[in-house]
Every structure is written in structure tokens, then in C-alpha cells.
């Protein structure tokens, strides 16, 4: 069986394997040295291009998958680039494969969103409920809550959409790296519910938290959860956001006057699986192999 033609996109000579995250590079150690280098460079290009040119990033991800289809980070990258190009069916297939290979639920929110993308919000909700949220990291739990809330909105259920967002991380007195997106999602649902005043408050919270994170980006290691204390926000405009050295898990206390003067805090508890795989052209073996019983032509986007 031979894969359909796929032309590898060019890689600038300045891009090396070292441009790929160290953790991702470690996953490529099972490949031959030359193959690992090539795959790493394609993955690095995908990461560099994903925001500005997702189509080209996807081509690099496809090239990496042709050479290392059994590596988790490769399938994960292919899924993410497919999602960014709007190919939700491919993204979902690749995310399922990544989950099977790695046993990780870290991309569960993207799987839920991909189910939404193919027009199956009910399946999205079912998938999201299949995992105990207490086993997820805070950032994944927040992303899952936002995806589940979106599925509720797809079904015309704004009240339930609001309930999906009531996770411990939705704390009006603390700001974490995931806070801007979570606060913005809360504001969106409140708008749907015609609660404009509350929506405005949460939107301001999202803006302030986002500004704080942008100001301090790059000053902490990637693994560090960033926590900020909002000292003062004028009624006319947001201002003066400073970082705090508070414990990462505890968060930083925020000034009530900054975020909610007379709106009501909304608290609650939000903590309440055959895939089509790509044909692998892995240089570590002398012949092509298939990952499952079916072959997936990633270039054509069709099953054979």
C-alpha cells in the first residue's frame, strides 16, 4: 500500500531540531537520528506557523506524520493544525489516536470542540462527561468547561451553558493564566441571558487579567502558573496591575472594588471512547505499516 503523493514544504536552513520544545524532542528518540531531525524540524515549523499560516503549518504536520505516525506529539500536532484549518473530522480522528497512544486527556477540550465542529453537540457533551474533571489539571478543566458551555449554547441552552462554567477556577478574587478566556466565556453566556450588567463586569475582568498576563509574559518559566493581584481599576479605564509572589495553587487576592461593586458573585461546583489512522512511513522500519485496520489518506482527507 502506498500513500498518496504529498510534497514536503520547504524548511529554512535556519530552522533546526533545537527549535522544537525539548519535551517534544524526547518523544522522537525512538526514530533514527536523521528521521528524528527531519520530523523535529517539520514540527518546529508547524509551531512557528500555526497562528499566521495554519494551512502551511498543516502541511508541515502532514510531512511529520508521514515519517513518524506512531509518535504521540506528531499526531497531536496534526490534529491541532487540522482543527485550525477547519478540518474538524480529521482533527477528531487524530485526537482519538493521540489519546490512545499517550493515554492522556489533555486534549479532551479540543476533542469536544471538534465534535461541535462536525455538528454533534450532543456527542460533545457526552464525551466531556466521560472523564472525571477532578483528574484534570486546572487549565484543562477550564478549557473543557468552556467547550462544554459552547456545546450547550449550540443546543440553545444558555442556562445550562452558564452552569458548565461554574468551576472552582471561576474565582472573581484571583487571576490565573486561564482567567481571561474563562471570564470572557462567562460574559458571553451572560449576554445570551440578557444580563448585560453582569456581562460587562466579567468582560472587564477578562480585559484586566489579559493585560496583566501580556505585561508579564516571558518573565516566568513556561510551567509556572502566573498569578496577579489587581490593585486598582479606575471607573473610566483599567490600570495598575502588578504581579504577586503568592502561592501558585492558592492564587492572589483581588480587590473586590476592582471587579464587582454591586453585581452578584456566581459560585458553584463544575466538577460534577475505532479510529482511522494514517499510513506511517517511519524510517525506523524497512516497510510501511498501518496503525489500525483502516487506512487514512491524510492528504485527500478520505478513508479507503
C-alpha positions as protocol buffer text, in pm:
chain_id: "A"
residue {
  index: 1
  type: UNK
  ca { x: 0 y: 0 z: 0 }
}
residue {
  index: 2
  type: UNK
  ca { x: 140 y: 336 z: -98 }
}
residue {
  index: 3
  type: UNK
  ca { x: 46 y: 674 z: 41 }
}
residue {
  index: 4
  type: UNK
  ca { x: -91 y: 932 z: -198 }
}
residue {
  index: 5
  type: UNK
  ca { x: 155 y: 1194 z: -312 }
}
residue {
  index: 6
  type: UNK
  ca { x: 238 y: 1465 z: -62 }
}
residue {
  index: 7
  type: UNK
  ca { x: 505 y: 1723 z: -135 }
}
residue {
  index: 8
  type: UNK
  ca { x: 702 y: 1825 z: 171 }
}
residue {
  index: 9
  type: UNK
  ca { x: 705 y: 2202 z: 226 }
}
residue {
  index: 10
  type: UNK
  ca { x: 1044 y: 2369 z: 239 }
}
residue {
  index: 11
  type: UNK
  ca { x: 1219 y: 2422 z: 571 }
}
residue {
  index: 12
  type: UNK
  ca { x: 1459 y: 2716 z: 606 }
}
residue {
  index: 13
  type: UNK
  ca { x: 1814 y: 2605 z: 688 }
}
residue {
  index: 14
  type: UNK
  ca { x: 1799 y: 2827 z: 994 }
}
residue {
  index: 15
  type: UNK
  ca { x: 1531 y: 2604 z: 1150 }
}
residue {
  index: 16
  type: UNK
  ca { x: 1681 y: 2311 z: 1342 }
}
residue {
  index: 17
  type: UNK
  ca { x: 1555 y: 2036 z: 1571 }
}
residue {
  index: 18
  type: UNK
  ca { x: 1655 y: 2251 z: 1866 }
}
residue {
  index: 19
  type: UNK
  ca { x: 1374 y: 2490 z: 1773 }
}
residue {
  index: 20
  type: UNK
  ca { x: 1131 y: 2223 z: 1888 }
}
residue {
  index: 21
  type: UNK
  ca { x: 1033 y: 2203 z: 2252 }
}
residue {
  index: 22
  type: UNK
  ca { x: 1264 y: 1971 z: 2448 }
}
residue {
  index: 23
  type: UNK
  ca { x: 978 y: 1755 z: 2578 }
}
residue {
  index: 24
  type: UNK
  ca { x: 853 y: 1703 z: 2221 }
}
residue {
  index: 25
  type: UNK
  ca { x: 1205 y: 1620 z: 2100 }
}
residue {
  index: 26
  type: UNK
  ca { x: 1232 y: 1350 z: 2365 }
}
residue {
  index: 27
  type: UNK
  ca { x: 933 y: 1172 z: 2210 }
}
residue {
  index: 28
  type: UNK
  ca { x: 1125 y: 1137 z: 1885 }
}
residue {
  index: 29
  type: UNK
  ca { x: 1412 y: 936 z: 2034 }
}
residue {
  index: 30
  type: UNK
  ca { x: 1269 y: 610 z: 1903 }
}
residue {
  index: 31
  type: UNK
  ca { x: 1331 y: 730 z: 1547 }
}
residue {
  index: 32
  type: UNK
  ca { x: 1658 y: 711 z: 1360 }
}
residue {
  index: 33
  type: UNK
  ca { x: 1875 y: 1018 z: 1404 }
}
residue {
  index: 34
  type: UNK
  ca { x: 1818 y: 1152 z: 1053 }
}
residue {
  index: 35
  type: UNK
  ca { x: 1446 y: 1091 z: 1065 }
}
residue {
  index: 36
  type: UNK
  ca { x: 1411 y: 1243 z: 1410 }
}
residue {
  index: 37
  type: UNK
  ca { x: 1590 y: 1556 z: 1287 }
}
residue {
  index: 38
  type: UNK
  ca { x: 1361 y: 1592 z: 986 }
}
residue {
  index: 39
  type: UNK
  ca { x: 1045 y: 1530 z: 1188 }
}
residue {
  index: 40
  type: UNK
  ca { x: 1153 y: 1774 z: 1456 }
}
residue {
  index: 41
  type: UNK
  ca { x: 1214 y: 2047 z: 1200 }
}
residue {
  index: 42
  type: UNK
  ca { x: 869 y: 1996 z: 1046 }
}
residue {
  index: 43
  type: UNK
  ca { x: 709 y: 2010 z: 1391 }
}
residue {
  index: 44
  type: UNK
  ca { x: 903 y: 2324 z: 1474 }
}
residue {
  index: 45
  type: UNK
  ca { x: 780 y: 2485 z: 1153 }
}
residue {
  index: 46
  type: UNK
  ca { x: 422 y: 2387 z: 1235 }
}
residue {
  index: 47
  type: UNK
  ca { x: 452 y: 2554 z: 1573 }
}
residue {
  index: 48
  type: UNK
  ca { x: 600 y: 2869 z: 1421 }
}
residue {
  index: 49
  type: UNK
  ca { x: 333 y: 2899 z: 1151 }
}
residue {
  index: 50
  type: UNK
  ca { x: 18 y: 2788 z: 1332 }
}
residue {
  index: 51
  type: UNK
  ca { x: -101 y: 3140 z: 1417 }
}
residue {
  index: 52
  type: UNK
  ca { x: -15 y: 3318 z: 1093 }
}
residue {
  index: 53
  type: UNK
  ca { x: -44 y: 3043 z: 828 }
}
residue {
  index: 54
  type: UNK
  ca { x: -232 y: 2738 z: 961 }
}
residue {
  index: 55
  type: UNK
  ca { x: -260 y: 2582 z: 614 }
}
residue {
  index: 56
  type: UNK
  ca { x: 119 y: 2573 z: 573 }
}
residue {
  index: 57
  type: UNK
  ca { x: 158 y: 2460 z: 933 }
}
residue {
  index: 58
  type: UNK
  ca { x: -78 y: 2172 z: 849 }
}
residue {
  index: 59
  type: UNK
  ca { x: 139 y: 2072 z: 552 }
}
residue {
  index: 60
  type: UNK
  ca { x: 441 y: 2050 z: 780 }
}
residue {
  index: 61
  type: UNK
  ca { x: 241 y: 1842 z: 1028 }
}
residue {
  index: 62
  type: UNK
  ca { x: 138 y: 1607 z: 747 }
}
residue {
  index: 63
  type: UNK
  ca { x: 503 y: 1567 z: 646 }
}
residue {
  index: 64
  type: UNK
  ca { x: 598 y: 1482 z: 1004 }
}
residue {
  index: 65
  type: UNK
  ca { x: 314 y: 1230 z: 1029 }
}
residue {
  index: 66
  type: UNK
  ca { x: 431 y: 1052 z: 711 }
}
residue {
  index: 67
  type: UNK
  ca { x: 762 y: 980 z: 884 }
}
residue {
  index: 68
  type: UNK
  ca { x: 654 y: 925 z: 1245 }
}
residue {
  index: 69
  type: UNK
  ca { x: 288 y: 833 z: 1257 }
}
residue {
  index: 70
  type: UNK
  ca { x: 322 y: 637 z: 1581 }
}
residue {
  index: 71
  type: UNK
  ca { x: 456 y: 929 z: 1786 }
}
residue {
  index: 72
  type: UNK
  ca { x: 203 y: 1098 z: 2011 }
}
residue {
  index: 73
  type: UNK
  ca { x: 325 y: 1455 z: 1969 }
}
residue {
  index: 74
  type: UNK
  ca { x: 319 y: 1414 z: 1590 }
}
residue {
  index: 75
  type: UNK
  ca { x: -46 y: 1305 z: 1587 }
}
residue {
  index: 76
  type: UNK
  ca { x: -129 y: 1579 z: 1834 }
}
residue {
  index: 77
  type: UNK
  ca { x: 32 y: 1843 z: 1611 }
}
residue {
  index: 78
  type: UNK
  ca { x: -153 y: 1712 z: 1306 }
}
residue {
  index: 79
  type: UNK
  ca { x: -480 y: 1729 z: 1500 }
}
residue {
  index: 80
  type: UNK
  ca { x: -421 y: 2085 z: 1613 }
}
residue {
  index: 81
  type: UNK
  ca { x: -330 y: 2210 z: 1267 }
}
residue {
  index: 82
  type: UNK
  ca { x: -631 y: 2029 z: 1118 }
}
residue {
  index: 83
  type: UNK
  ca { x: -853 y: 2198 z: 1376 }
}
residue {
  index: 84
  type: UNK
  ca { x: -707 y: 2537 z: 1293 }
}
residue {
  index: 85
  type: UNK
  ca { x: -779 y: 2485 z: 922 }
}
residue {
  index: 86
  type: UNK
  ca { x: -1138 y: 2387 z: 996 }
}
residue {
  index: 87
  type: UNK
  ca { x: -1098 y: 2015 z: 922 }
}
residue {
  index: 88
  type: UNK
  ca { x: -1274 y: 1905 z: 1239 }
}
residue {
  index: 89
  type: UNK
  ca { x: -1329 y: 1546 z: 1124 }
}
residue {
  index: 90
  type: UNK
  ca { x: -955 y: 1493 z: 1074 }
}
residue {
  index: 91
  type: UNK
  ca { x: -879 y: 1674 z: 1398 }
}
residue {
  index: 92
  type: UNK
  ca { x: -1114 y: 1443 z: 1586 }
}
residue {
  index: 93
  type: UNK
  ca { x: -964 y: 1128 z: 1434 }
}
residue {
  index: 94
  type: UNK
  ca { x: -612 y: 1239 z: 1512 }
}
residue {
  index: 95
  type: UNK
  ca { x: -702 y: 1343 z: 1865 }
}
residue {
  index: 96
  type: UNK
  ca { x: -852 y: 1000 z: 1928 }
}
residue {
  index: 97
  type: UNK
  ca { x: -532 y: 839 z: 1804 }
}
residue {
  index: 98
  type: UNK
  ca { x: -320 y: 1070 z: 2017 }
}
residue {
  index: 99
  type: UNK
  ca { x: -530 y: 981 z: 2320 }
}
residue {
  index: 100
  type: UNK
  ca { x: -492 y: 608 z: 2253 }
}
residue {
  index: 101
  type: UNK
  ca { x: -115 y: 636 z: 2205 }
}
residue {
  index: 102
  type: UNK
  ca { x: -46 y: 852 z: 2509 }
}
residue {
  index: 103
  type: UNK
  ca { x: -335 y: 776 z: 2743 }
}
residue {
  index: 104
  type: UNK
  ca { x: -361 y: 1150 z: 2806 }
}
residue {
  index: 105
  type: UNK
  ca { x: -682 y: 1351 z: 2841 }
}
residue {
  index: 106
  type: UNK
  ca { x: -506 y: 1684 z: 2796 }
}
residue {
  index: 107
  type: UNK
  ca { x: -665 y: 1739 z: 2454 }
}
residue {
  index: 108
  type: UNK
  ca { x: -1015 y: 1642 z: 2566 }
}
residue {
  index: 109
  type: UNK
  ca { x: -1139 y: 2003 z: 2533 }
}
residue {
  index: 110
  type: UNK
  ca { x: -1026 y: 2012 z: 2170 }
}
residue {
  index: 111
  type: UNK
  ca { x: -1199 y: 1679 z: 2109 }
}
residue {
  index: 112
  type: UNK
  ca { x: -1521 y: 1824 z: 2249 }
}
residue {
  index: 113
  type: UNK
  ca { x: -1486 y: 2133 z: 2032 }
}
residue {
  index: 114
  type: UNK
  ca { x: -1416 y: 1913 z: 1726 }
}
residue {
  index: 115
  type: UNK
  ca { x: -1738 y: 1723 z: 1791 }
}
residue {
  index: 116
  type: UNK
  ca { x: -1910 y: 2060 z: 1792 }
}
residue {
  index: 117
  type: UNK
  ca { x: -1732 y: 2145 z: 1467 }
}
residue {
  index: 118
  type: UNK
  ca { x: -1878 y: 1843 z: 1289 }
}
residue {
  index: 119
  type: UNK
  ca { x: -2224 y: 1936 z: 1416 }
}
residue {
  index: 120
  type: UNK
  ca { x: -2262 y: 1693 z: 1704 }
}
residue {
  index: 121
  type: UNK
  ca { x: -2307 y: 1899 z: 2023 }
}
residue {
  index: 122
  type: UNK
  ca { x: -2484 y: 1612 z: 2200 }
}
residue {
  index: 123
  type: UNK
  ca { x: -2184 y: 1386 z: 2134 }
}
residue {
  index: 124
  type: UNK
  ca { x: -1960 y: 1667 z: 2253 }
}
residue {
  index: 125
  type: UNK
  ca { x: -2141 y: 1679 z: 2587 }
}
residue {
  index: 126
  type: UNK
  ca { x: -2133 y: 1301 z: 2620 }
}
residue {
  index: 127
  type: UNK
  ca { x: -1759 y: 1298 z: 2556 }
}
residue {
  index: 128
  type: UNK
  ca { x: -1696 y: 1576 z: 2805 }
}
residue {
  index: 129
  type: UNK
  ca { x: -1889 y: 1391 z: 3075 }
}
residue {
  index: 130
  type: UNK
  ca { x: -1692 y: 1069 z: 3018 }
}
residue {
  index: 131
  type: UNK
  ca { x: -1397 y: 1190 z: 3226 }
}
residue {
  index: 132
  type: UNK
  ca { x: -1386 y: 1281 z: 3593 }
}
residue {
  index: 133
  type: UNK
  ca { x: -1295 y: 1651 z: 3589 }
}
residue {
  index: 134
  type: UNK
  ca { x: -1120 y: 1614 z: 3923 }
}
residue {
  index: 135
  type: UNK
  ca { x: -849 y: 1414 z: 3743 }
}
residue {
  index: 136
  type: UNK
  ca { x: -774 y: 1700 z: 3504 }
}
residue {
  index: 137
  type: UNK
  ca { x: -529 y: 1983 z: 3555 }
}
residue {
  index: 138
  type: UNK
  ca { x: -684 y: 2325 z: 3623 }
}
residue {
  index: 139
  type: UNK
  ca { x: -605 y: 2459 z: 3275 }
}
residue {
  index: 140
  type: UNK
  ca { x: -757 y: 2152 z: 3103 }
}
residue {
  index: 141
  type: UNK
  ca { x: -1060 y: 2163 z: 3332 }
}
residue {
  index: 142
  type: UNK
  ca { x: -1118 y: 2527 z: 3244 }
}
residue {
  index: 143
  type: UNK
  ca { x: -1083 y: 2462 z: 2870 }
}
residue {
  index: 144
  type: UNK
  ca { x: -1323 y: 2168 z: 2895 }
}
residue {
  index: 145
  type: UNK
  ca { x: -1577 y: 2378 z: 3080 }
}
residue {
  index: 146
  type: UNK
  ca { x: -1562 y: 2643 z: 2809 }
}
residue {
  index: 147
  type: UNK
  ca { x: -1604 y: 2380 z: 2534 }
}
residue {
  index: 148
  type: UNK
  ca { x: -1897 y: 2220 z: 2718 }
}
residue {
  index: 149
  type: UNK
  ca { x: -2056 y: 2560 z: 2765 }
}
residue {
  index: 150
  type: UNK
  ca { x: -2025 y: 2622 z: 2392 }
}
residue {
  index: 151
  type: UNK
  ca { x: -2198 y: 2292 z: 2319 }
}
residue {
  index: 152
  type: UNK
  ca { x: -2485 y: 2399 z: 2545 }
}
residue {
  index: 153
  type: UNK
  ca { x: -2514 y: 2724 z: 2354 }
}
residue {
  index: 154
  type: UNK
  ca { x: -2519 y: 2525 z: 2028 }
}
residue {
  index: 155
  type: UNK
  ca { x: -2826 y: 2346 z: 2166 }
}
residue {
  index: 156
  type: UNK
  ca { x: -2991 y: 2670 z: 2274 }
}
residue {
  index: 157
  type: UNK
  ca { x: -2942 y: 2604 z: 2645 }
}
residue {
  index: 158
  type: UNK
  ca { x: -2787 y: 2923 z: 2788 }
}
residue {
  index: 159
  type: UNK
  ca { x: -2879 y: 2850 z: 3150 }
}
residue {
  index: 160
  type: UNK
  ca { x: -2701 y: 2514 z: 3131 }
}
residue {
  index: 161
  type: UNK
  ca { x: -2416 y: 2682 z: 2945 }
}
residue {
  index: 162
  type: UNK
  ca { x: -2371 y: 2911 z: 3244 }
}
residue {
  index: 163
  type: UNK
  ca { x: -2376 y: 2614 z: 3480 }
}
residue {
  index: 164
  type: UNK
  ca { x: -2096 y: 2444 z: 3283 }
}
residue {
  index: 165
  type: UNK
  ca { x: -1869 y: 2739 z: 3362 }
}
residue {
  index: 166
  type: UNK
  ca { x: -1915 y: 2719 z: 3738 }
}
residue {
  index: 167
  type: UNK
  ca { x: -1579 y: 2560 z: 3819 }
}
residue {
  index: 168
  type: UNK
  ca { x: -1352 y: 2645 z: 4113 }
}
residue {
  index: 169
  type: UNK
  ca { x: -1127 y: 2839 z: 3875 }
}
residue {
  index: 170
  type: UNK
  ca { x: -1404 y: 3092 z: 3812 }
}
residue {
  index: 171
  type: UNK
  ca { x: -1292 y: 3294 z: 4111 }
}
residue {
  index: 172
  type: UNK
  ca { x: -1358 y: 3669 z: 4099 }
}
residue {
  index: 173
  type: UNK
  ca { x: -1095 y: 3728 z: 4367 }
}
residue {
  index: 174
  type: UNK
  ca { x: -799 y: 3563 z: 4191 }
}
residue {
  index: 175
  type: UNK
  ca { x: -647 y: 3586 z: 3845 }
}
residue {
  index: 176
  type: UNK
  ca { x: -461 y: 3298 z: 3681 }
}
residue {
  index: 177
  type: UNK
  ca { x: -326 y: 3238 z: 3330 }
}
residue {
  index: 178
  type: UNK
  ca { x: -655 y: 3075 z: 3226 }
}
residue {
  index: 179
  type: UNK
  ca { x: -872 y: 3351 z: 3371 }
}
residue {
  index: 180
  type: UNK
  ca { x: -914 y: 3579 z: 3063 }
}
residue {
  index: 181
  type: UNK
  ca { x: -1074 y: 3311 z: 2846 }
}
residue {
  index: 182
  type: UNK
  ca { x: -1289 y: 3180 z: 3128 }
}
residue {
  index: 183
  type: UNK
  ca { x: -1409 y: 3526 z: 3229 }
}
residue {
  index: 184
  type: UNK
  ca { x: -1483 y: 3610 z: 2864 }
}
residue {
  index: 185
  type: UNK
  ca { x: -1686 y: 3290 z: 2825 }
}
residue {
  index: 186
  type: UNK
  ca { x: -1884 y: 3384 z: 3135 }
}
residue {
  index: 187
  type: UNK
  ca { x: -1953 y: 3726 z: 2987 }
}
residue {
  index: 188
  type: UNK
  ca { x: -2069 y: 3573 z: 2657 }
}
residue {
  index: 189
  type: UNK
  ca { x: -2320 y: 3345 z: 2825 }
}
residue {
  index: 190
  type: UNK
  ca { x: -2449 y: 3625 z: 3045 }
}
residue {
  index: 191
  type: UNK
  ca { x: -2506 y: 3829 z: 2729 }
}
residue {
  index: 192
  type: UNK
  ca { x: -2711 y: 3540 z: 2590 }
}
residue {
  index: 193
  type: UNK
  ca { x: -2915 y: 3550 z: 2908 }
}
residue {
  index: 194
  type: UNK
  ca { x: -2975 y: 3926 z: 2870 }
}
residue {
  index: 195
  type: UNK
  ca { x: -2783 y: 4001 z: 3190 }
}
residue {
  index: 196
  type: UNK
  ca { x: -2586 y: 4285 z: 3039 }
}
residue {
  index: 197
  type: UNK
  ca { x: -2462 y: 4447 z: 3360 }
}
residue {
  index: 198
  type: UNK
  ca { x: -2307 y: 4126 z: 3490 }
}
residue {
  index: 199
  type: UNK
  ca { x: -2166 y: 4052 z: 3144 }
}
residue {
  index: 200
  type: UNK
  ca { x: -1993 y: 4390 z: 3143 }
}
residue {
  index: 201
  type: UNK
  ca { x: -1829 y: 4320 z: 3477 }
}
residue {
  index: 202
  type: UNK
  ca { x: -1694 y: 3984 z: 3366 }
}
residue {
  index: 203
  type: UNK
  ca { x: -1573 y: 4133 z: 3039 }
}
residue {
  index: 204
  type: UNK
  ca { x: -1377 y: 4394 z: 3231 }
}
residue {
  index: 205
  type: UNK
  ca { x: -1226 y: 4119 z: 3445 }
}
residue {
  index: 206
  type: UNK
  ca { x: -1114 y: 3937 z: 3130 }
}
residue {
  index: 207
  type: UNK
  ca { x: -951 y: 4252 z: 2991 }
}
residue {
  index: 208
  type: UNK
  ca { x: -765 y: 4330 z: 3311 }
}
residue {
  index: 209
  type: UNK
  ca { x: -637 y: 3975 z: 3355 }
}
residue {
  index: 210
  type: UNK
  ca { x: -532 y: 3960 z: 2989 }
}
residue {
  index: 211
  type: UNK
  ca { x: -340 y: 4287 z: 3016 }
}
residue {
  index: 212
  type: UNK
  ca { x: -159 y: 4164 z: 3326 }
}
residue {
  index: 213
  type: UNK
  ca { x: -54 y: 3841 z: 3159 }
}
residue {
  index: 214
  type: UNK
  ca { x: 66 y: 4020 z: 2848 }
}
residue {
  index: 215
  type: UNK
  ca { x: 274 y: 4260 z: 3054 }
}
residue {
  index: 216
  type: UNK
  ca { x: 447 y: 3985 z: 3241 }
}
residue {
  index: 217
  type: UNK
  ca { x: 479 y: 3726 z: 2963 }
}
residue {
  index: 218
  type: UNK
  ca { x: 821 y: 3571 z: 2931 }
}
residue {
  index: 219
  type: UNK
  ca { x: 925 y: 3651 z: 3287 }
}
residue {
  index: 220
  type: UNK
  ca { x: 827 y: 3313 z: 3424 }
}
residue {
  index: 221
  type: UNK
  ca { x: 911 y: 2960 z: 3314 }
}
residue {
  index: 222
  type: UNK
  ca { x: 652 y: 2803 z: 3086 }
}
residue {
  index: 223
  type: UNK
  ca { x: 544 y: 2557 z: 3357 }
}
residue {
  index: 224
  type: UNK
  ca { x: 478 y: 2828 z: 3614 }
}
residue {
  index: 225
  type: UNK
  ca { x: 120 y: 2932 z: 3677 }
}
residue {
  index: 226
  type: UNK
  ca { x: 114 y: 3310 z: 3670 }
}
residue {
  index: 227
  type: UNK
  ca { x: -90 y: 3485 z: 3937 }
}
residue {
  index: 228
  type: UNK
  ca { x: -152 y: 3858 z: 3958 }
}
residue {
  index: 229
  type: UNK
  ca { x: -306 y: 4098 z: 4202 }
}
residue {
  index: 230
  type: UNK
  ca { x: -518 y: 4375 z: 4060 }
}
residue {
  index: 231
  type: UNK
  ca { x: -456 y: 4679 z: 4277 }
}
residue {
  index: 232
  type: UNK
  ca { x: -681 y: 4940 z: 4123 }
}
residue {
  index: 233
  type: UNK
  ca { x: -901 y: 4998 z: 3822 }
}
residue {
  index: 234
  type: UNK
  ca { x: -1047 y: 5341 z: 3761 }
}
residue {
  index: 235
  type: UNK
  ca { x: -1413 y: 5363 z: 3661 }
}
residue {
  index: 236
  type: UNK
  ca { x: -1306 y: 5519 z: 3332 }
}
residue {
  index: 237
  type: UNK
  ca { x: -1034 y: 5271 z: 3236 }
}
residue {
  index: 238
  type: UNK
  ca { x: -839 y: 4971 z: 3367 }
}
residue {
  index: 239
  type: UNK
  ca { x: -495 y: 5036 z: 3511 }
}
residue {
  index: 240
  type: UNK
  ca { x: -221 y: 4938 z: 3756 }
}
residue {
  index: 241
  type: UNK
  ca { x: -188 y: 4560 z: 3750 }
}
residue {
  index: 242
  type: UNK
  ca { x: 107 y: 4419 z: 3939 }
}
residue {
  index: 243
  type: UNK
  ca { x: 233 y: 4061 z: 3984 }
}
residue {
  index: 244
  type: UNK
  ca { x: 240 y: 3892 z: 4319 }
}
residue {
  index: 245
  type: UNK
  ca { x: 458 y: 3616 z: 4459 }
}
residue {
  index: 246
  type: UNK
  ca { x: 156 y: 3440 z: 4608 }
}
residue {
  index: 247
  type: UNK
  ca { x: 150 y: 3062 z: 4608 }
}
residue {
  index: 248
  type: UNK
  ca { x: 59 y: 2934 z: 4258 }
}
residue {
  index: 249
  type: UNK
  ca { x: -212 y: 2699 z: 4379 }
}
residue {
  index: 250
  type: UNK
  ca { x: -367 y: 2950 z: 4617 }
}
residue {
  index: 251
  type: UNK
  ca { x: -379 y: 3241 z: 4377 }
}
residue {
  index: 252
  type: UNK
  ca { x: -367 y: 3610 z: 4451 }
}
residue {
  index: 253
  type: UNK
  ca { x: -635 y: 3801 z: 4632 }
}
residue {
  index: 254
  type: UNK
  ca { x: -809 y: 4061 z: 4418 }
}
residue {
  index: 255
  type: UNK
  ca { x: -971 y: 4383 z: 4528 }
}
residue {
  index: 256
  type: UNK
  ca { x: -1349 y: 4342 z: 4530 }
}
residue {
  index: 257
  type: UNK
  ca { x: -1393 y: 4707 z: 4433 }
}
residue {
  index: 258
  type: UNK
  ca { x: -1198 y: 4646 z: 4116 }
}
residue {
  index: 259
  type: UNK
  ca { x: -1418 y: 4379 z: 3970 }
}
residue {
  index: 260
  type: UNK
  ca { x: -1758 y: 4376 z: 4130 }
}
residue {
  index: 261
  type: UNK
  ca { x: -1904 y: 4673 z: 4308 }
}
residue {
  index: 262
  type: UNK
  ca { x: -2265 y: 4564 z: 4324 }
}
residue {
  index: 263
  type: UNK
  ca { x: -2300 y: 4264 z: 4089 }
}
residue {
  index: 264
  type: UNK
  ca { x: -2354 y: 3925 z: 4248 }
}
residue {
  index: 265
  type: UNK
  ca { x: -2072 y: 3668 z: 4251 }
}
residue {
  index: 266
  type: UNK
  ca { x: -2174 y: 3346 z: 4081 }
}
residue {
  index: 267
  type: UNK
  ca { x: -2021 y: 3050 z: 4259 }
}
residue {
  index: 268
  type: UNK
  ca { x: -2077 y: 2680 z: 4212 }
}
residue {
  index: 269
  type: UNK
  ca { x: -1919 y: 2344 z: 4151 }
}
residue {
  index: 270
  type: UNK
  ca { x: -1850 y: 2248 z: 3795 }
}
residue {
  index: 271
  type: UNK
  ca { x: -1670 y: 1930 z: 3896 }
}
residue {
  index: 272
  type: UNK
  ca { x: -1967 y: 1720 z: 3885 }
}
residue {
  index: 273
  type: UNK
  ca { x: -1432 y: 641 z: 2397 }
}
residue {
  index: 274
  type: UNK
  ca { x: -1221 y: 271 z: 1630 }
}
residue {
  index: 275
  type: UNK
  ca { x: -1021 y: 537 z: 1488 }
}
residue {
  index: 276
  type: UNK
  ca { x: -894 y: 588 z: 1136 }
}
residue {
  index: 277
  type: UNK
  ca { x: -517 y: 617 z: 1136 }
}
residue {
  index: 278
  type: UNK
  ca { x: -270 y: 744 z: 885 }
}
residue {
  index: 279
  type: UNK
  ca { x: -32 y: 516 z: 698 }
}
residue {
  index: 280
  type: UNK
  ca { x: 306 y: 556 z: 857 }
}
residue {
  index: 281
  type: UNK
  ca { x: 625 y: 596 z: 656 }
}
residue {
  index: 282
  type: UNK
  ca { x: 856 y: 561 z: 955 }
}
residue {
  index: 283
  type: UNK
  ca { x: 1226 y: 546 z: 865 }
}
residue {
  index: 284
  type: UNK
  ca { x: 1289 y: 322 z: 1165 }
}
residue {
  index: 285
  type: UNK
  ca { x: 1131 y: 29 z: 976 }
}
residue {
  index: 286
  type: UNK
  ca { x: 1206 y: -126 z: 638 }
}
residue {
  index: 287
  type: UNK
  ca { x: 844 y: -126 z: 524 }
}
residue {
  index: 288
  type: UNK
  ca { x: 529 y: 81 z: 563 }
}
residue {
  index: 289
  type: UNK
  ca { x: 290 y: -13 z: 838 }
}
residue {
  index: 290
  type: UNK
  ca { x: -67 y: 71 z: 931 }
}
residue {
  index: 291
  type: UNK
  ca { x: -180 y: 172 z: 1277 }
}
residue {
  index: 292
  type: UNK
  ca { x: -527 y: 12 z: 1260 }
}
residue {
  index: 293
  type: UNK
  ca { x: -735 y: -193 z: 1016 }
}
residue {
  index: 294
  type: UNK
  ca { x: -825 y: 106 z: 803 }
}
residue {
  index: 295
  type: UNK
  ca { x: -604 y: 343 z: 612 }
}
residue {
  index: 296
  type: UNK
  ca { x: -645 y: 714 z: 625 }
}
residue {
  index: 297
  type: UNK
  ca { x: -529 y: 928 z: 337 }
}
residue {
  index: 298
  type: UNK
  ca { x: -440 y: 1247 z: 520 }
}
residue {
  index: 299
  type: UNK
  ca { x: -377 y: 1441 z: 203 }
}
residue {
  index: 300
  type: UNK
  ca { x: -708 y: 1364 z: 38 }
}
residue {
  index: 301
  type: UNK
  ca { x: -898 y: 1361 z: 366 }
}
residue {
  index: 302
  type: UNK
  ca { x: -1087 y: 1043 z: 273 }
}
residue {
  index: 303
  type: UNK
  ca { x: -1100 y: 688 z: 405 }
}
residue {
  index: 304
  type: UNK
  ca { x: -1011 y: 399 z: 179 }
}
